[in-house]
Short mmCIF file of C-alpha atoms in Angstrom, two decimals:
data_model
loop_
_atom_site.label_atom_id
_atom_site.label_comp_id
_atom_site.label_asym_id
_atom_site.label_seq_id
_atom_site.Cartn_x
_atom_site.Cartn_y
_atom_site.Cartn_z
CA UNK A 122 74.49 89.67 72.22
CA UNK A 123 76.12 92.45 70.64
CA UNK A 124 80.32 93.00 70.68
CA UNK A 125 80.41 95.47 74.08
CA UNK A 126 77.21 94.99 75.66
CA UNK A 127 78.32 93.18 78.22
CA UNK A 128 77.70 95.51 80.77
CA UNK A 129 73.87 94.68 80.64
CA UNK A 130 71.33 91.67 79.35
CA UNK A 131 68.31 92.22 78.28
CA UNK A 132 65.06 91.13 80.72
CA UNK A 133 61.61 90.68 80.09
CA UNK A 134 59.27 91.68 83.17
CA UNK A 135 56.22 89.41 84.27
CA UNK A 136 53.82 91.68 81.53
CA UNK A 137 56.83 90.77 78.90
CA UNK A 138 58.27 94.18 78.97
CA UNK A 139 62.42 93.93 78.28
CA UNK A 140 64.16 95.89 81.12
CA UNK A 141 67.93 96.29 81.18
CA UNK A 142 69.53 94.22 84.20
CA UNK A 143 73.20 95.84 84.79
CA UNK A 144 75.82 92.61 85.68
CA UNK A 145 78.37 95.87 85.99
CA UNK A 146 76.09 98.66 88.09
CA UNK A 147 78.01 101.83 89.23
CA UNK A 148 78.42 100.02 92.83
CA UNK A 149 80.28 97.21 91.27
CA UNK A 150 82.48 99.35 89.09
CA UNK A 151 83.30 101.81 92.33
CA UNK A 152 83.94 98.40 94.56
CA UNK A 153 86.15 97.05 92.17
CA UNK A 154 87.96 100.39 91.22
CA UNK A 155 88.45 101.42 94.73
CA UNK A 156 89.68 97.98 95.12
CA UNK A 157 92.06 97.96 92.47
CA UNK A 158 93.07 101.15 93.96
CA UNK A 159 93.88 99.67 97.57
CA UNK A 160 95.66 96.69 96.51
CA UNK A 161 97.86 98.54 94.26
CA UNK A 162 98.65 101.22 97.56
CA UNK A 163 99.09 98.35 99.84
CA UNK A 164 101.11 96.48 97.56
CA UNK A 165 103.12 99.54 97.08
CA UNK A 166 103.03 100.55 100.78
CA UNK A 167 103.97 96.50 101.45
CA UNK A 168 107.30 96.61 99.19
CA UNK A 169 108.78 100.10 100.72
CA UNK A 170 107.70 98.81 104.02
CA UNK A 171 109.90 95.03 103.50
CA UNK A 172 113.09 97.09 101.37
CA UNK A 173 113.17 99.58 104.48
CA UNK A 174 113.20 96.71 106.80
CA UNK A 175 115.24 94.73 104.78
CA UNK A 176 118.07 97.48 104.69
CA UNK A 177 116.90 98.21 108.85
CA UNK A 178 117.67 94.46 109.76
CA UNK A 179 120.65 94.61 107.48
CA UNK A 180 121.98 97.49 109.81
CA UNK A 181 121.11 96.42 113.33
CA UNK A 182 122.62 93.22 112.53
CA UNK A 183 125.76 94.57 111.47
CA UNK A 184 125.91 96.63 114.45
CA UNK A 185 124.85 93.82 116.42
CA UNK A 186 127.48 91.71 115.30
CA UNK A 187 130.59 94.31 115.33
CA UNK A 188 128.99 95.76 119.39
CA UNK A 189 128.73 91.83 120.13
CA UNK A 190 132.51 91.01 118.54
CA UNK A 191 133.72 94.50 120.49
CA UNK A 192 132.18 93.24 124.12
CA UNK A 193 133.88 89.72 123.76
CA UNK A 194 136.90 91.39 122.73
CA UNK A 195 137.11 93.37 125.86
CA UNK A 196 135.94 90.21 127.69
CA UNK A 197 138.67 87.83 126.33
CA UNK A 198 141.21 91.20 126.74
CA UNK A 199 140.21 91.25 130.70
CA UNK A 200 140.13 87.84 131.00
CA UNK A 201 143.78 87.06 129.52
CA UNK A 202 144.76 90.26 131.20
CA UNK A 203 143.24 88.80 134.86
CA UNK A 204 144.77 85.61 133.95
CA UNK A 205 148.17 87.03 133.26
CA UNK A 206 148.54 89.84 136.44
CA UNK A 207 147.81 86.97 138.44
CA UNK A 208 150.80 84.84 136.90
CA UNK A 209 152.45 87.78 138.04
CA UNK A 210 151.34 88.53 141.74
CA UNK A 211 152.29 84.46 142.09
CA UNK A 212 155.79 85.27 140.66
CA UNK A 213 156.80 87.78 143.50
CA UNK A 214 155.66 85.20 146.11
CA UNK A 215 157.84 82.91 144.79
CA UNK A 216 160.48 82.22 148.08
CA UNK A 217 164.08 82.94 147.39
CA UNK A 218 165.04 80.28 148.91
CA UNK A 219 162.51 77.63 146.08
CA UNK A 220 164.63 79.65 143.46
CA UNK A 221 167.56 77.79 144.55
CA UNK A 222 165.66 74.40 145.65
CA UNK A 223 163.98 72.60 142.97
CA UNK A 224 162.28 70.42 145.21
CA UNK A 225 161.01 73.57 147.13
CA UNK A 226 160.24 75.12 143.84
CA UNK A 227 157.68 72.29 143.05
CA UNK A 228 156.21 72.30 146.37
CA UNK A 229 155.81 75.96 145.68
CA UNK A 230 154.03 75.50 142.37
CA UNK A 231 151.44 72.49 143.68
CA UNK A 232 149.87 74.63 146.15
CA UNK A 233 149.07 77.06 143.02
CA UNK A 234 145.89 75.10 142.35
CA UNK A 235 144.40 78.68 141.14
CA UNK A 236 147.29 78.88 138.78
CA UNK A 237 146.68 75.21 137.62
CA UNK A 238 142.95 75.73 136.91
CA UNK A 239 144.08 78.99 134.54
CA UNK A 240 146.77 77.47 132.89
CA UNK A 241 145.55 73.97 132.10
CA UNK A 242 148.76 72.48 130.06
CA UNK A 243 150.92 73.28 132.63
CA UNK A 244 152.94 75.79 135.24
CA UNK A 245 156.62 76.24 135.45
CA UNK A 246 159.68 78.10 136.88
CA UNK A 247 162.21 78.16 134.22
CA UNK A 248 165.86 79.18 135.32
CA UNK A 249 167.93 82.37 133.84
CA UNK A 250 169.13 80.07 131.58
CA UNK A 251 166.11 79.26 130.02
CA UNK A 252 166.07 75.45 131.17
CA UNK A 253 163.29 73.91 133.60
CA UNK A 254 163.35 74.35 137.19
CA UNK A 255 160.22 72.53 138.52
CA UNK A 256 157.07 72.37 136.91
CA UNK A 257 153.05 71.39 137.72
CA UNK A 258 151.60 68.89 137.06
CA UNK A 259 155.27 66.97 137.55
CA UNK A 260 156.53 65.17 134.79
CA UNK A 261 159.31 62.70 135.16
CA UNK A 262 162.17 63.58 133.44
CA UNK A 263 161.65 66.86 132.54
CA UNK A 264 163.78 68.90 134.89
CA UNK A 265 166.56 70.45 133.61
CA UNK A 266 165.03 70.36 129.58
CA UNK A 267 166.56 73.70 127.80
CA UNK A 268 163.37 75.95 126.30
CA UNK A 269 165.73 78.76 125.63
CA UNK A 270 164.95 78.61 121.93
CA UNK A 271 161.44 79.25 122.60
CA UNK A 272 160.25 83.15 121.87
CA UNK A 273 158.70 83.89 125.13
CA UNK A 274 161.42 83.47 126.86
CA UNK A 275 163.97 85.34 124.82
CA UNK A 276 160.89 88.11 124.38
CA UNK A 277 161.23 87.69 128.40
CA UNK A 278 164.43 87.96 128.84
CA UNK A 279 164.98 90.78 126.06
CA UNK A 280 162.01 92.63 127.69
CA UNK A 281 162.60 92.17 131.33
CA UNK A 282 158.69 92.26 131.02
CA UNK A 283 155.44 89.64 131.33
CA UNK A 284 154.71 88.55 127.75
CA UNK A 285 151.72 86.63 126.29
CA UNK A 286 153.34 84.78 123.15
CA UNK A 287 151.84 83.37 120.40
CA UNK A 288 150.86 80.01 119.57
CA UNK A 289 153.02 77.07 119.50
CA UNK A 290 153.50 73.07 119.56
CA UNK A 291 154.04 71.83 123.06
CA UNK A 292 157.24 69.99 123.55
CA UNK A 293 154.75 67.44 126.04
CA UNK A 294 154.10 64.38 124.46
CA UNK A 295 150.43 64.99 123.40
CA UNK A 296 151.84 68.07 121.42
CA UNK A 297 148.88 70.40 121.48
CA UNK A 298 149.21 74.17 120.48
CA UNK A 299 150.00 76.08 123.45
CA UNK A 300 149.73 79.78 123.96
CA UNK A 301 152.44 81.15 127.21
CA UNK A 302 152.69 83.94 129.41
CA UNK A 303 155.54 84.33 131.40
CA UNK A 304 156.62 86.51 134.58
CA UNK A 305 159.92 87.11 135.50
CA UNK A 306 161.61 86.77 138.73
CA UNK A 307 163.91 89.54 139.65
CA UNK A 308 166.50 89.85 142.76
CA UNK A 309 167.29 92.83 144.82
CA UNK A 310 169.47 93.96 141.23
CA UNK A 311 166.87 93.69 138.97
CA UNK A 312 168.22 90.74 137.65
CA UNK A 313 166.39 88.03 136.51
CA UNK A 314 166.53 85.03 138.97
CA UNK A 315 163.88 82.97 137.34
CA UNK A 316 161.50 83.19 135.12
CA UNK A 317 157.59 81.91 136.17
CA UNK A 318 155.07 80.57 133.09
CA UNK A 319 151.53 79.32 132.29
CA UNK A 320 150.70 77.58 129.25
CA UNK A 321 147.47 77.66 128.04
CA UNK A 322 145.68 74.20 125.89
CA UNK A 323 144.38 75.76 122.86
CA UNK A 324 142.76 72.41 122.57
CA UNK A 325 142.12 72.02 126.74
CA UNK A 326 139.06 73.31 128.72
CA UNK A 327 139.81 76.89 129.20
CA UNK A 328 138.54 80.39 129.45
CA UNK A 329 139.59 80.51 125.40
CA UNK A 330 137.57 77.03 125.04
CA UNK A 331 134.37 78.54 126.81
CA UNK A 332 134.71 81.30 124.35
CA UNK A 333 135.09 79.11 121.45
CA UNK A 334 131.47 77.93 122.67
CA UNK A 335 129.64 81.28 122.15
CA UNK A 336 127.31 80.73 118.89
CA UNK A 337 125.90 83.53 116.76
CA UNK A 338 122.55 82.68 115.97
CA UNK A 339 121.77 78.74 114.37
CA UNK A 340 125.31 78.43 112.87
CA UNK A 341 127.32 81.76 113.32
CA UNK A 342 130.82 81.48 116.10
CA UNK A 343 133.54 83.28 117.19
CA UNK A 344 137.36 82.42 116.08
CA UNK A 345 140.45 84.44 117.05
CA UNK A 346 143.82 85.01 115.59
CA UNK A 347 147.08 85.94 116.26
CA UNK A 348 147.81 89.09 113.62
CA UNK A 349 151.30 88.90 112.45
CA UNK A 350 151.57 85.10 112.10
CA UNK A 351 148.44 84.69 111.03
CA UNK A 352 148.00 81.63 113.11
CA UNK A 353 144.45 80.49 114.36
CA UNK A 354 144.51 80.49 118.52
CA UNK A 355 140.43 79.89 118.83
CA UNK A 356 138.09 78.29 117.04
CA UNK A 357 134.69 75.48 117.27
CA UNK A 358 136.21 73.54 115.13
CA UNK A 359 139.26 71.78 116.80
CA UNK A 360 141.50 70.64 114.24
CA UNK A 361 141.23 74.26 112.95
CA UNK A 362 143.43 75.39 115.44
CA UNK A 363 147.20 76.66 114.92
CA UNK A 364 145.95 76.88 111.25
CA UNK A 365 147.73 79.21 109.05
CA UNK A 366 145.67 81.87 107.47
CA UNK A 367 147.69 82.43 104.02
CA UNK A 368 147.81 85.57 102.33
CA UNK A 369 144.60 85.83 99.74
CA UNK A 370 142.76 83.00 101.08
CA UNK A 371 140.32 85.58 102.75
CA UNK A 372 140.83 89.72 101.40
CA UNK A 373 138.55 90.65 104.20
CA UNK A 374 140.56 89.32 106.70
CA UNK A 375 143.38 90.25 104.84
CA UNK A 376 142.39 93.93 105.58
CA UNK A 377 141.95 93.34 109.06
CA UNK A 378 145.12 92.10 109.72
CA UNK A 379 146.37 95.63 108.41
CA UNK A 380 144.27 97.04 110.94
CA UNK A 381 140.44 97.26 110.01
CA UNK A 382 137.61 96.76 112.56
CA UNK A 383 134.77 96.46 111.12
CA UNK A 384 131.74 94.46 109.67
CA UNK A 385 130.92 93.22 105.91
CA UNK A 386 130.43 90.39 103.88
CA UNK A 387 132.63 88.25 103.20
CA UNK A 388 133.59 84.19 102.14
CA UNK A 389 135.03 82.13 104.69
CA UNK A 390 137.77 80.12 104.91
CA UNK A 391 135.34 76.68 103.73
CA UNK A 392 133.84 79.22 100.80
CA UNK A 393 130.80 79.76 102.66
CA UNK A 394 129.75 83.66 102.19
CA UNK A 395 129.43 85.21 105.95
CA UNK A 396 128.95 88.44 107.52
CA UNK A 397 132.26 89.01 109.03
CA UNK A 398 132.86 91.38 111.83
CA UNK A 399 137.02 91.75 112.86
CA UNK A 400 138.33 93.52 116.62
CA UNK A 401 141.58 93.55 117.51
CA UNK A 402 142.40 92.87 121.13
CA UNK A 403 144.89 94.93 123.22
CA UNK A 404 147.05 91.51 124.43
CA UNK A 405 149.21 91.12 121.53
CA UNK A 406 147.32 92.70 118.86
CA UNK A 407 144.96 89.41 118.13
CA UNK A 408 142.33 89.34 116.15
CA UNK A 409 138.81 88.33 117.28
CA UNK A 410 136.60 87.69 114.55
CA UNK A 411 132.45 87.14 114.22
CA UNK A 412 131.21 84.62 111.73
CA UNK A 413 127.45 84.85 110.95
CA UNK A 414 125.99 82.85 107.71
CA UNK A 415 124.79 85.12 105.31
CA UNK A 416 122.25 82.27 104.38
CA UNK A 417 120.44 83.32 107.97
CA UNK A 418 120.45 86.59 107.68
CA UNK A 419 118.27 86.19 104.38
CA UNK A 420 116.24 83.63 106.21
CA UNK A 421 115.65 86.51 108.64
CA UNK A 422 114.77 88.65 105.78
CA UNK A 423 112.66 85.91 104.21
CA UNK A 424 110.82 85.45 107.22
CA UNK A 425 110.22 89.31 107.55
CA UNK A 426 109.25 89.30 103.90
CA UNK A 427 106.31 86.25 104.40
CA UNK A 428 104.78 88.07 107.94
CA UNK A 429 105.33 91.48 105.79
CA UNK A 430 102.82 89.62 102.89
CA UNK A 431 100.48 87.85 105.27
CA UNK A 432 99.63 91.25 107.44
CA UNK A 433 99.55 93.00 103.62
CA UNK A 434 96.98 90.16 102.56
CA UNK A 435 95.09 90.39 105.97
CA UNK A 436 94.79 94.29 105.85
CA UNK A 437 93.86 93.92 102.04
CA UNK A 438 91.17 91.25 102.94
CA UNK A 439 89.71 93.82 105.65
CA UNK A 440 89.78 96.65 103.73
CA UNK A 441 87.88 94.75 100.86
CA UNK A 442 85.32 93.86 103.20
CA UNK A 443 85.13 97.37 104.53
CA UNK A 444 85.38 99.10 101.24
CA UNK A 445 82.77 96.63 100.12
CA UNK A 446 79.77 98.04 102.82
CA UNK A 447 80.93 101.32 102.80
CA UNK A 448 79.88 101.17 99.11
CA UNK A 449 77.08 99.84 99.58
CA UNK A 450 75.79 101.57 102.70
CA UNK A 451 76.52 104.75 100.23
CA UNK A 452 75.65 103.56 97.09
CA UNK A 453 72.13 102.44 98.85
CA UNK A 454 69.99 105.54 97.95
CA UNK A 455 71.11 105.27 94.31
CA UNK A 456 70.56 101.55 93.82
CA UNK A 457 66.69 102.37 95.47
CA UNK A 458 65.99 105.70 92.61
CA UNK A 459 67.29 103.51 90.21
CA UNK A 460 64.89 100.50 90.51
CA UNK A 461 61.96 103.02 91.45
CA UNK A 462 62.92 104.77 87.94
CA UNK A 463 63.01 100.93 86.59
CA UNK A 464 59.92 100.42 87.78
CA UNK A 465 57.98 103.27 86.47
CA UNK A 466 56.59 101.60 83.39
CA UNK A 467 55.46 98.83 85.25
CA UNK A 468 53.68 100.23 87.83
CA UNK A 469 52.25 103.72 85.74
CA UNK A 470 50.96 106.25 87.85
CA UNK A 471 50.76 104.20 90.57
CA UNK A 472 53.92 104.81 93.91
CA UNK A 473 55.65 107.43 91.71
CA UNK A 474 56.62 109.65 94.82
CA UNK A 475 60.41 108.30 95.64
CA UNK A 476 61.37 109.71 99.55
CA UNK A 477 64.99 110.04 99.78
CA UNK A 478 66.18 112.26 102.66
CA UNK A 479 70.00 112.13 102.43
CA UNK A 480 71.81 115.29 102.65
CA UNK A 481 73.46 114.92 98.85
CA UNK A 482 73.49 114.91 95.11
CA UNK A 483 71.46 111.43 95.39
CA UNK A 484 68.41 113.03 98.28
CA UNK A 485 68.88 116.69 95.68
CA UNK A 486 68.00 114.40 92.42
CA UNK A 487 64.92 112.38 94.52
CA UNK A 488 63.22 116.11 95.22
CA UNK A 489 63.43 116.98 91.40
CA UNK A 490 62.60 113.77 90.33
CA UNK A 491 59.59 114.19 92.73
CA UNK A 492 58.85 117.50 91.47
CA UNK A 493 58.85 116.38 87.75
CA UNK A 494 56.87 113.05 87.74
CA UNK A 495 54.70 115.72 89.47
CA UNK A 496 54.23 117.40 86.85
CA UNK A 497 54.29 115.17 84.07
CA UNK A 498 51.36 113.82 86.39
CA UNK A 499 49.54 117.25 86.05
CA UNK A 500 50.33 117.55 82.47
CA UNK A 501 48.61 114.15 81.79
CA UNK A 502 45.82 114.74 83.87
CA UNK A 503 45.52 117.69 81.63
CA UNK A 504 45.83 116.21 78.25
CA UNK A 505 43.54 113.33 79.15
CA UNK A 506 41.01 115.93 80.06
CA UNK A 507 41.60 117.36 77.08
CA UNK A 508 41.19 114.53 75.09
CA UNK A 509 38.07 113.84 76.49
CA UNK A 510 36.64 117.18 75.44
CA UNK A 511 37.64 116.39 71.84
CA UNK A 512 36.23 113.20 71.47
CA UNK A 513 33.06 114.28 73.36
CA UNK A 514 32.96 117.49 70.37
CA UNK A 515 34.25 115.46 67.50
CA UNK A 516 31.96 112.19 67.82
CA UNK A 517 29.40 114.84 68.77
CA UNK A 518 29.40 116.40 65.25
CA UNK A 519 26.54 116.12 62.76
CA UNK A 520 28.66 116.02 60.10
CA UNK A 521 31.30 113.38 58.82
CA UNK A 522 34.92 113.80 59.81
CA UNK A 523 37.87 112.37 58.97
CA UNK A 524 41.14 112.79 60.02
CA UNK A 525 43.81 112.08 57.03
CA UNK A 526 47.18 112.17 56.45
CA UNK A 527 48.36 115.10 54.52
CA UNK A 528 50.94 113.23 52.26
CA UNK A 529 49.12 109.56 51.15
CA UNK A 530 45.22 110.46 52.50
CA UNK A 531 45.32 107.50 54.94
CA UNK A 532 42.43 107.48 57.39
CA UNK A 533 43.72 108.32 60.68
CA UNK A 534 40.51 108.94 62.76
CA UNK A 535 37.11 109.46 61.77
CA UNK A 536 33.81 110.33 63.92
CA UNK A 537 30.73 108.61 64.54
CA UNK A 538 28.52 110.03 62.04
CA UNK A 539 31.29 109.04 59.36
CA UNK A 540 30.69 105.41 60.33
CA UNK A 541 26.57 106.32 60.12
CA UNK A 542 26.96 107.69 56.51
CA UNK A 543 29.38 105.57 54.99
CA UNK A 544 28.60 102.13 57.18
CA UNK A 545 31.55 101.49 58.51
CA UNK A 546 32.62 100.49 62.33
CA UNK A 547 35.58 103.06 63.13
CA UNK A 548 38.06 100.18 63.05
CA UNK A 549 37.03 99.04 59.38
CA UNK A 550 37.32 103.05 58.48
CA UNK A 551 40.56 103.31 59.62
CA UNK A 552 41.71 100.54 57.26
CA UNK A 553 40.41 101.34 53.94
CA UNK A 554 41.81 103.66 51.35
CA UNK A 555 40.27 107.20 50.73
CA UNK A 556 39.90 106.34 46.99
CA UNK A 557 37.13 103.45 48.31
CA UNK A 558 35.06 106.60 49.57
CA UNK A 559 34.86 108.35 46.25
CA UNK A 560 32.68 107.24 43.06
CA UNK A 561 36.30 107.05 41.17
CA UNK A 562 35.31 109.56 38.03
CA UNK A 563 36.55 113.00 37.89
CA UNK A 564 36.56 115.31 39.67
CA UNK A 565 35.89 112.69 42.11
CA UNK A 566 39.00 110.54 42.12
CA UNK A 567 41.74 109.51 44.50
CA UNK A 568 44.35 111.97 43.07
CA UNK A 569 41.15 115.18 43.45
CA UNK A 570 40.91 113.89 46.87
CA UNK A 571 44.52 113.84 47.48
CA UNK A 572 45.07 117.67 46.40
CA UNK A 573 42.19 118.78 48.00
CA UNK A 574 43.42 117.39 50.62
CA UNK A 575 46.81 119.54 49.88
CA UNK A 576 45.21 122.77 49.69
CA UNK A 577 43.34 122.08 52.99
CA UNK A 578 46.73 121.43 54.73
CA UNK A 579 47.79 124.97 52.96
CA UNK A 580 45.33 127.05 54.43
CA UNK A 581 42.32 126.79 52.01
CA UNK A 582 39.54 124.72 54.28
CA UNK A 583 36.88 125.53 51.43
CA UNK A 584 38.80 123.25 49.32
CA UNK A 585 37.78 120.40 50.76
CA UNK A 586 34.22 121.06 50.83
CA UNK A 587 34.12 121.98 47.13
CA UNK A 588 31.23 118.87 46.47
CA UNK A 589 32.68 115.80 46.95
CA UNK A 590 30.77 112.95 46.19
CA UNK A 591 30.97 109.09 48.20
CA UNK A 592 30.43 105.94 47.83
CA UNK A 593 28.53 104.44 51.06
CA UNK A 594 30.07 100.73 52.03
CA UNK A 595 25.91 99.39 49.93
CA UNK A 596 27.30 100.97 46.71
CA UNK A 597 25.27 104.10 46.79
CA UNK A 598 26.52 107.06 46.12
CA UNK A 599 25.97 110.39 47.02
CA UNK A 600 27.19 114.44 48.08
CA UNK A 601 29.12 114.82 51.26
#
């Protein structure tokens, strides 16, 4: 096979007749075209469609995240805040006459079970001088122990105001991280008489605890820190608690603590990159912070990205299918003209009328193929007819004809009285040589024939009847 003819192989037909079979026909080359055509736009289409849901899921989960961090935020704020005014409403029920009374004092404080269930470490009423009056639960041997270095109370006292302090180290002997809020006690002056607290367990079971306990998706949380210390108050992980944030561990939280709210991408404290959203509370300017693993958030994506591909390759798959009968319900009238056209030769005059009836170039190219095997039908009719007539006249002749070439003098056709004179079956005249015919000696030799012959095809028919002599197939010669 020829370099570039692989478009079509070469066929006999039953009476041995090579046809051309097409392995690429015009419906295969539109299929896979318009194929080629669709994948490439639904491959295209595919990729915007995944990068504008890539950067859409990017979004809503950043919003999410910072509208999630900004709820809890308010949540914790109300629930400290609850916590807190009710520290307060207990303080000015204290009696005046527990104030003087430690014993009534811790009666006083027992039958603040509410109280107890907020503040799990402990509830106390400390005296002006910053020492301890009576406390709940009781513990032996504590009455009378001086807290007056302790920043609540000399924010307290300083204040004349509730305040929520920051972490510390409980003084108790299981020395958890404790976070206070006190309430003073004032008298008729506005003095302070006592001064009423709650500590909260960082580390107890607590509203902050419950908190602690709200995931973000598989392995996203919630942690909160104090802003100026930098000291961790909340967190899943225990023993990260009243951890010290330094300065540059974490430049996103770093901006934060200089007052950003916000959400980006960051590396956590254990080097893990996260998507980091920061909201600072109202109760002492804390700092509730989002954690969310950037690892899921591309496992989102990836996921997105594989449903993205398999409703691409589904949609490709159908449209393949679809493109591939459309095409052929189309392409249907020109695959029948062009194996009626195949067909021609082998079936001759025989089923040449072709009726195509669609409304298009392919039904408009049926009618004038129609109308022109028509009339190559005529025109053969014709010619046969013709032919007829001429080899009814010529064989009729009572003369001998031949029909030579001008140029060598080759015997093309000759009549039937030819074949009488010389002896010769038509067959065995048409393959002998003009020179056999004549007696050889001038002027009655193969070049005299030959330019008689000449002048005849110039115009001069007397030429050729200027006494030629033959040579019969016997030997005998005579005149033509």
């Amino acid at each position: 096979m020829l370099p570039g003819s692989a478009s079509k192989a070469m066929c006999p037909d039953k009476n041995g007749r090579i046809k051309m079979a097409h392995r690429f026909g015009l419906k295969a080359k539109i299929t896979a075209a318009v194929s080629v055509l669709v994948i490439f736009l639904m491959s295209t289409v595919s990729s915007l469609m995944f990068s504008y849901f890539e950067n859409q899921l990017k979004t809503a989960i950043t919003q999410d995240q910072f509208v999630m961090v900004t709820c809890l935020a308010d949540e914790i704020d109300k629930t400290l805040t609850a916590a807190h005014n009710q520290l307060i409403d207990a303080a000015l029920r204290i009696p005046q006459e527990a104030l003087g009374n430690p014993d009534k004092a811790q009666v006083f404080l027992e039958s603040m079970t509410g109280l107890q269930r907020i503040f799990d470490n402990h509830i106390s009423i400390l005296s002006p001088a910053g020492k301890v009056f009576a406390e709940a639960p009781f513990v032996a041997n504590r009455r009378g122990t001086d807290l007056s270095y302790r920043l609540y109370y000399k924010n307290t006292v300083t204040s004349k105001a509730p305040v929520i302090s920051d972490p510390y180290i409980s003084s108790l002997v299981q020395k958890h991280p404790l976070v206070m809020m006190t309430a003073p006690v004032f008298d008729k002056d506005k003095n302070i008489v006592g001064i009423l607290s709650g500590a909260m367990d960082l580390m107890g079971e607590n509203v902050l605890k419950d908190i602690s306990h709200v995931t973000l998706g598989h392995a996203g949380y919630l942690f909160l820190t104090t802003r100026e210390s930098r000291i961790v108050i909340m967190h899943p992980e225990a023993d990260r608690i009243f951890e010290h944030i330094p300065l540059g561990a974490n430049l996103f939280y770093d901006k934060a603590v200089n007052g950003f709210e916000g959400t980006g991408e960051t590396v956590n404290f254990s080097g893990i990159p996260m998507l980091t959203s920061f909201k600072h509370l109202k109760v002492n300017g804390w700092i509730l912070a989002t954690d969310y693993p950037v690892s899921e958030v591309h496992r989102m994506i990836l996921d997105l990205e594989k449903k993205i591909l398999a409703a691409a390759l589904i949609g490709i798959v159908c449209l393949l299918i679809a493109i591939f009968y459309l095409i052929r319900y189309l392409t249907f009238p020109l695959v029948t003209f062009t194996r009626h056209v195949e067909a021609l030769p082998e079936n001759g005059t025989a089923d040449t009328h072709l009726d195509i009836n669609t409304h298009d170039e392919i039904g408009t190219l049926s009618k004038a193929f129609n109308a022109m095997i028509a009339d190559l039908d005529r025109q053969k009719k014709a010619l046969t007819k013709s032919e007829e007539k001429y080899r009814t006249i010529f064989n009729s002749a009572n003369d001998s004809l031949f029909i030579q070439d001008v140029h060598t003098g080759a015997i093309l056709d000759v009549n039937q009285k030819m074949c009488e004179m010389y002896g010769y079956s038509r067959e065995e005249a048409l393959q002998i040589d003009v020179g056999e015919l004549s007696v050889g000696a001038p002027p009655y030799t193969i070049q005299d024939a030959l330019k008689l012959i000449s002048k005849t095809a110039q115009g001069d028919p007397r030429s050729i009847l200027n006494g030629r002599r033959r040579i019969s197939r016997d030997g005998c010669s005579g005149l033509i």
